[in-house]
XYZ file of C-alpha atoms in Angstrom:
342
model
C -46.650 -27.093 -35.792
C -48.275 -25.856 -39.349
C -46.313 -27.593 -42.276
C -47.073 -24.798 -44.745
C -45.927 -22.053 -42.507
C -42.512 -23.792 -41.679
C -41.790 -24.448 -45.508
C -42.174 -20.652 -46.312
C -39.950 -19.743 -43.262
C -37.249 -22.163 -44.042
C -37.460 -21.365 -47.918
C -37.055 -17.279 -47.028
C -33.646 -18.487 -45.893
C -32.416 -19.954 -49.203
C -33.698 -23.497 -48.273
C -34.583 -25.186 -51.243
C -38.254 -26.506 -51.244
C -37.780 -30.102 -51.251
C -35.195 -29.562 -48.119
C -37.633 -27.669 -46.226
C -40.676 -30.180 -46.881
C -38.467 -32.538 -45.344
C -37.689 -30.671 -42.067
C -36.932 -32.007 -38.414
C -37.437 -30.098 -35.098
C -34.704 -29.044 -32.445
C -35.864 -28.552 -29.394
C -39.306 -27.668 -29.403
C -40.436 -25.456 -32.359
C -36.998 -24.525 -34.223
C -37.363 -26.398 -37.714
C -34.267 -27.644 -39.565
C -33.538 -29.168 -43.197
C -33.218 -32.580 -41.750
C -29.978 -34.175 -42.678
C -28.756 -31.014 -44.467
C -28.856 -27.746 -42.044
C -26.517 -26.809 -39.239
C -28.630 -24.247 -37.791
C -27.228 -23.569 -34.518
C -30.440 -22.301 -32.957
C -30.190 -19.435 -30.189
C -26.604 -18.256 -30.904
C -27.771 -14.931 -29.470
C -30.592 -13.461 -27.729
C -32.269 -10.083 -27.982
C -34.397 -8.802 -25.148
C -36.695 -6.267 -26.954
C -38.268 -4.511 -23.998
C -34.630 -3.214 -23.084
C -34.643 -0.826 -25.821
C -37.399 0.965 -24.979
C -35.722 1.457 -21.029
C -32.263 2.455 -22.741
C -33.955 4.897 -24.882
C -35.874 6.487 -22.212
C -32.579 6.225 -19.700
C -29.841 7.835 -21.854
C -28.634 4.372 -23.066
C -28.602 2.571 -19.587
C -30.773 0.635 -17.241
C -32.776 2.154 -14.667
C -30.218 2.532 -11.834
C -27.503 1.523 -13.915
C -24.004 4.218 -15.078
C -23.049 1.526 -17.528
C -23.691 2.507 -21.184
C -25.400 -0.332 -23.133
C -27.267 1.460 -25.729
C -27.351 4.831 -27.604
C -27.701 7.745 -25.923
C -30.592 9.391 -28.109
C -31.259 12.396 -25.409
C -34.512 13.087 -24.295
C -36.369 15.322 -27.193
C -38.680 13.307 -28.821
C -40.842 15.368 -30.405
C -43.354 12.542 -30.975
C -43.882 9.050 -30.640
C -42.447 8.157 -34.032
C -39.359 9.859 -33.023
C -39.031 7.779 -29.750
C -40.365 4.481 -31.923
C -37.700 5.462 -34.392
C -34.731 5.166 -31.524
C -36.623 2.211 -30.158
C -35.660 0.636 -33.441
C -32.309 2.094 -34.452
C -31.245 0.572 -30.864
C -32.422 -2.773 -31.632
C -30.893 -2.823 -34.908
C -27.510 -1.714 -33.287
C -27.645 -4.524 -31.062
C -28.639 -7.035 -33.956
C -25.447 -6.016 -35.519
C -22.920 -6.412 -32.210
C -24.664 -10.162 -31.954
C -24.420 -11.069 -35.385
C -20.585 -9.749 -35.534
C -19.719 -11.453 -32.125
C -21.476 -14.637 -33.043
C -19.641 -14.749 -36.618
C -16.379 -13.985 -35.052
C -16.966 -17.148 -32.601
C -17.748 -19.290 -35.641
C -14.650 -18.244 -37.413
C -12.754 -20.296 -34.735
C -15.206 -23.547 -34.740
C -12.920 -25.457 -37.126
C -10.401 -25.157 -34.168
C -12.476 -25.973 -31.353
C -15.671 -27.692 -32.561
C -15.139 -30.535 -35.113
C -17.614 -33.137 -35.253
C -16.599 -36.272 -37.322
C -19.091 -38.187 -35.959
C -22.094 -35.585 -36.877
C -20.512 -34.894 -40.102
C -20.886 -38.682 -41.081
C -24.719 -38.594 -40.916
C -24.380 -35.297 -43.838
C -24.336 -35.927 -47.334
C -22.769 -32.886 -48.001
C -19.943 -33.213 -45.158
C -19.246 -37.228 -46.681
C -19.353 -35.468 -50.191
C -17.087 -32.261 -49.481
C -14.876 -34.026 -46.620
C -15.663 -30.855 -44.788
C -16.789 -31.229 -41.331
C -20.121 -30.196 -40.202
C -19.189 -26.891 -38.200
C -16.491 -25.932 -40.642
C -19.295 -24.969 -43.348
C -19.445 -28.547 -44.747
C -23.398 -28.963 -44.554
C -25.652 -27.669 -47.196
C -27.136 -25.160 -44.962
C -25.004 -23.614 -42.430
C -27.061 -21.422 -40.867
C -27.130 -19.367 -37.295
C -30.136 -17.928 -35.373
C -31.168 -15.026 -33.094
C -33.968 -14.876 -30.832
C -35.939 -11.679 -30.189
C -38.562 -11.977 -27.407
C -40.691 -9.982 -25.338
C -42.742 -8.906 -28.323
C -46.109 -8.636 -26.111
C -44.207 -6.463 -23.364
C -42.435 -3.831 -25.976
C -45.730 -3.716 -28.209
C -47.944 -2.592 -24.983
C -45.473 -0.530 -23.353
C -44.922 1.761 -26.817
C -48.723 1.677 -27.042
C -49.017 2.833 -23.237
C -46.559 5.872 -24.295
C -47.823 6.598 -27.350
C -51.394 7.051 -25.734
C -50.642 8.749 -22.370
C -48.025 10.949 -23.371
C -48.442 12.135 -26.886
C -51.957 11.483 -27.755
C -53.924 12.287 -24.202
C -51.000 14.278 -22.671
C -51.536 12.465 -19.522
C -48.010 12.942 -18.670
C -44.643 14.143 -19.916
C -41.918 11.670 -21.076
C -39.597 13.004 -18.518
C -42.188 12.252 -15.556
C -43.101 9.160 -16.818
C -39.222 7.787 -16.970
C -38.748 8.841 -13.084
C -41.716 7.040 -12.346
C -40.512 4.232 -13.806
C -37.438 4.303 -12.580
C -39.185 4.247 -9.143
C -40.967 1.152 -10.124
C -44.540 2.969 -9.742
C -43.819 3.709 -6.252
C -46.828 5.720 -5.032
C -48.525 6.088 -8.376
C -50.714 3.138 -8.404
C -53.817 5.245 -10.119
C -51.334 6.249 -13.086
C -50.067 2.387 -12.972
C -54.043 1.095 -13.323
C -55.014 3.591 -16.190
C -51.685 2.159 -18.318
C -52.667 -1.132 -17.698
C -56.422 -0.857 -18.391
C -57.025 1.970 -20.420
C -55.137 1.460 -23.472
C -54.869 -1.106 -26.168
C -52.935 -4.348 -25.285
C -51.357 -7.200 -27.549
C -53.503 -10.044 -28.118
C -56.978 -8.937 -28.074
C -57.196 -8.785 -32.174
C -56.942 -4.966 -31.659
C -55.207 -3.391 -34.699
C -53.676 -0.101 -32.600
C -51.466 -2.530 -30.640
C -51.308 -5.457 -33.416
C -49.728 -3.240 -35.811
C -46.681 -2.004 -33.919
C -46.190 -5.777 -32.900
C -46.043 -6.564 -36.835
C -43.936 -3.720 -37.523
C -41.466 -4.820 -34.924
C -41.111 -8.538 -35.762
C -40.759 -7.179 -39.742
C -38.175 -4.753 -38.440
C -36.337 -7.489 -36.531
C -36.333 -9.741 -39.502
C -34.587 -6.881 -41.458
C -31.877 -6.935 -38.799
C -31.377 -10.390 -38.644
C -32.572 -12.754 -41.483
C -30.285 -13.691 -44.254
C -27.494 -11.429 -42.606
C -23.971 -13.835 -43.515
C -22.830 -15.549 -40.197
C -18.951 -16.673 -40.089
C -19.215 -20.504 -41.326
C -20.770 -19.618 -45.264
C -24.092 -19.748 -43.874
C -26.784 -16.844 -42.743
C -29.118 -15.926 -39.826
C -32.229 -16.566 -38.769
C -34.561 -15.258 -36.883
C -36.650 -16.918 -33.766
C -39.359 -15.117 -31.750
C -39.561 -17.626 -28.951
C -38.508 -17.075 -25.248
C -39.031 -20.229 -23.321
C -38.296 -19.376 -19.975
C -35.946 -16.612 -20.340
C -38.668 -14.407 -19.910
C -37.827 -14.894 -15.943
C -33.817 -13.926 -15.894
C -34.410 -11.496 -18.442
C -37.675 -9.768 -16.459
C -35.447 -9.849 -13.648
C -32.819 -7.260 -15.132
C -35.516 -5.261 -16.611
C -37.166 -2.157 -15.189
C -40.987 -1.172 -14.772
C -42.273 -0.841 -18.372
C -45.072 1.600 -19.334
C -47.687 -0.676 -19.762
C -48.227 -1.661 -15.973
C -45.240 -4.116 -15.361
C -43.550 -3.678 -12.141
C -39.633 -3.844 -12.507
C -38.492 -7.769 -12.259
C -41.136 -9.290 -13.336
C -41.187 -11.556 -16.450
C -41.528 -10.224 -19.885
C -44.151 -11.875 -22.155
C -43.492 -15.276 -23.430
C -43.026 -16.662 -26.611
C -45.580 -14.449 -28.806
C -47.916 -14.250 -26.595
C -49.642 -11.640 -24.658
C -48.302 -10.459 -21.601
C -50.009 -12.296 -18.804
C -53.399 -10.844 -18.112
C -53.778 -8.911 -20.754
C -55.619 -10.937 -23.303
C -59.411 -9.880 -22.465
C -60.902 -11.247 -25.221
C -60.325 -14.876 -24.783
C -58.627 -17.689 -27.078
C -60.302 -16.049 -30.124
C -58.579 -12.831 -29.623
C -55.134 -13.928 -29.144
C -55.204 -16.305 -32.108
C -56.606 -13.423 -34.185
C -53.375 -11.154 -33.023
C -50.759 -13.808 -33.209
C -52.197 -14.911 -36.731
C -51.202 -11.697 -38.233
C -47.696 -11.856 -37.787
C -45.678 -12.829 -41.284
C -44.189 -16.430 -40.282
C -42.151 -16.923 -43.139
C -40.247 -14.252 -41.302
C -39.777 -16.695 -38.460
C -37.544 -19.523 -39.730
C -35.862 -20.223 -36.289
C -39.742 -21.049 -35.015
C -42.156 -19.276 -32.403
C -44.834 -20.752 -30.872
C -48.575 -19.609 -29.299
C -48.972 -20.977 -25.913
C -52.716 -21.443 -25.345
C -54.227 -22.059 -21.502
C -57.745 -24.199 -21.396
C -59.733 -25.063 -18.838
C -60.478 -28.884 -18.655
C -64.192 -28.485 -19.161
C -63.964 -26.601 -22.207
C -62.419 -29.613 -23.864
C -64.359 -32.687 -22.072
C -65.503 -35.106 -23.978
C -66.012 -35.420 -28.191
C -67.370 -32.210 -27.932
C -64.376 -30.492 -26.154
C -61.636 -32.138 -28.489
C -63.540 -31.155 -31.722
C -63.620 -27.660 -29.929
C -59.729 -28.168 -29.310
C -59.546 -29.538 -32.924
C -61.076 -26.448 -34.598
C -58.590 -24.232 -32.712
C -56.126 -25.567 -33.779
C -57.241 -25.589 -37.782
C -58.366 -22.280 -37.463
C -55.017 -21.201 -36.230
C -53.125 -22.681 -38.935
C -55.651 -21.852 -41.749
C -55.018 -18.277 -40.451
C -51.359 -18.803 -41.703
C -49.920 -19.643 -37.875
C -46.636 -21.177 -37.178
C -46.981 -23.492 -34.056
C -49.402 -24.107 -30.916
C -48.967 -25.429 -27.434
C -52.065 -26.205 -25.553
C -52.381 -26.477 -21.739
C -55.339 -27.903 -20.594
C -55.023 -27.152 -16.783
C -57.287 -26.003 -13.929
C -56.372 -24.309 -10.743
C -56.973 -27.377 -8.588
C -54.424 -29.659 -10.921
C -52.020 -26.603 -10.615
C -52.130 -26.332 -6.702
C -51.894 -30.149 -6.628
């Protein structure tokens, strides 16, 4: 984890510099002001690619009559109109999550007293208020938005194929996605291979990813919660990508229905074609001061790349490069196909 990036992110949600610099890590990469903050990491989760599906399908998932989103109709005159609808859907879901979480938090004093934890918090001891009743110095909550690679790639594919290249109409594409690319292998391959993808240092794709990050920050960061604190944005997914992917229909980037969505701030599987430096350069463009509940870039490296001292120097240089560019956290898997088969 990059201390400097973590400090900036915590300070961005009102944590004093001296407390931000003395942070601890919850779970994997969720920073918290040690002994001062109850951050409640992951009170809510937002599967961002689902916003595209519901916008294309009148506020419903493919194959469902249940309304879970706004019906924007289908008369999108240009990509900007469609993209604006997707962002509005994400904003509404954020508001819903914030409202429900805050309502639950109002009941914490009745159902979740924590006297032992409170005894380890200086501010709780000074005020005599339980940690989960707002007694900590910082009483924050966190919502994770994930699937950034999948939603970015899907939006770019729609932008290029529908609105620029006029390769297909939006209505026709939506029907194809509802049918999970059935008998449309050629179009699916075009959507997968022809258009820019997040994770390759391509500004056309990366700019949408950055804009979505800022949008989710505006929707979540520093909104009041039910315990006298604020909400913090997380951008990680861990293994939710599997369960949430199962609930998601086919996407315009060529992904099949039910397949996992993209992980953490990684590219979609197999879509980072420019090697480890390509994904590092894409991920380093994010403003990590907006992601105070944390995120991580997962890198997979073959053992032969990092063998011996020269290889370790390469690994060290990659980490230093990512942090120098402002990256938040990096996780390296050194694996071979042989190791995985064993």
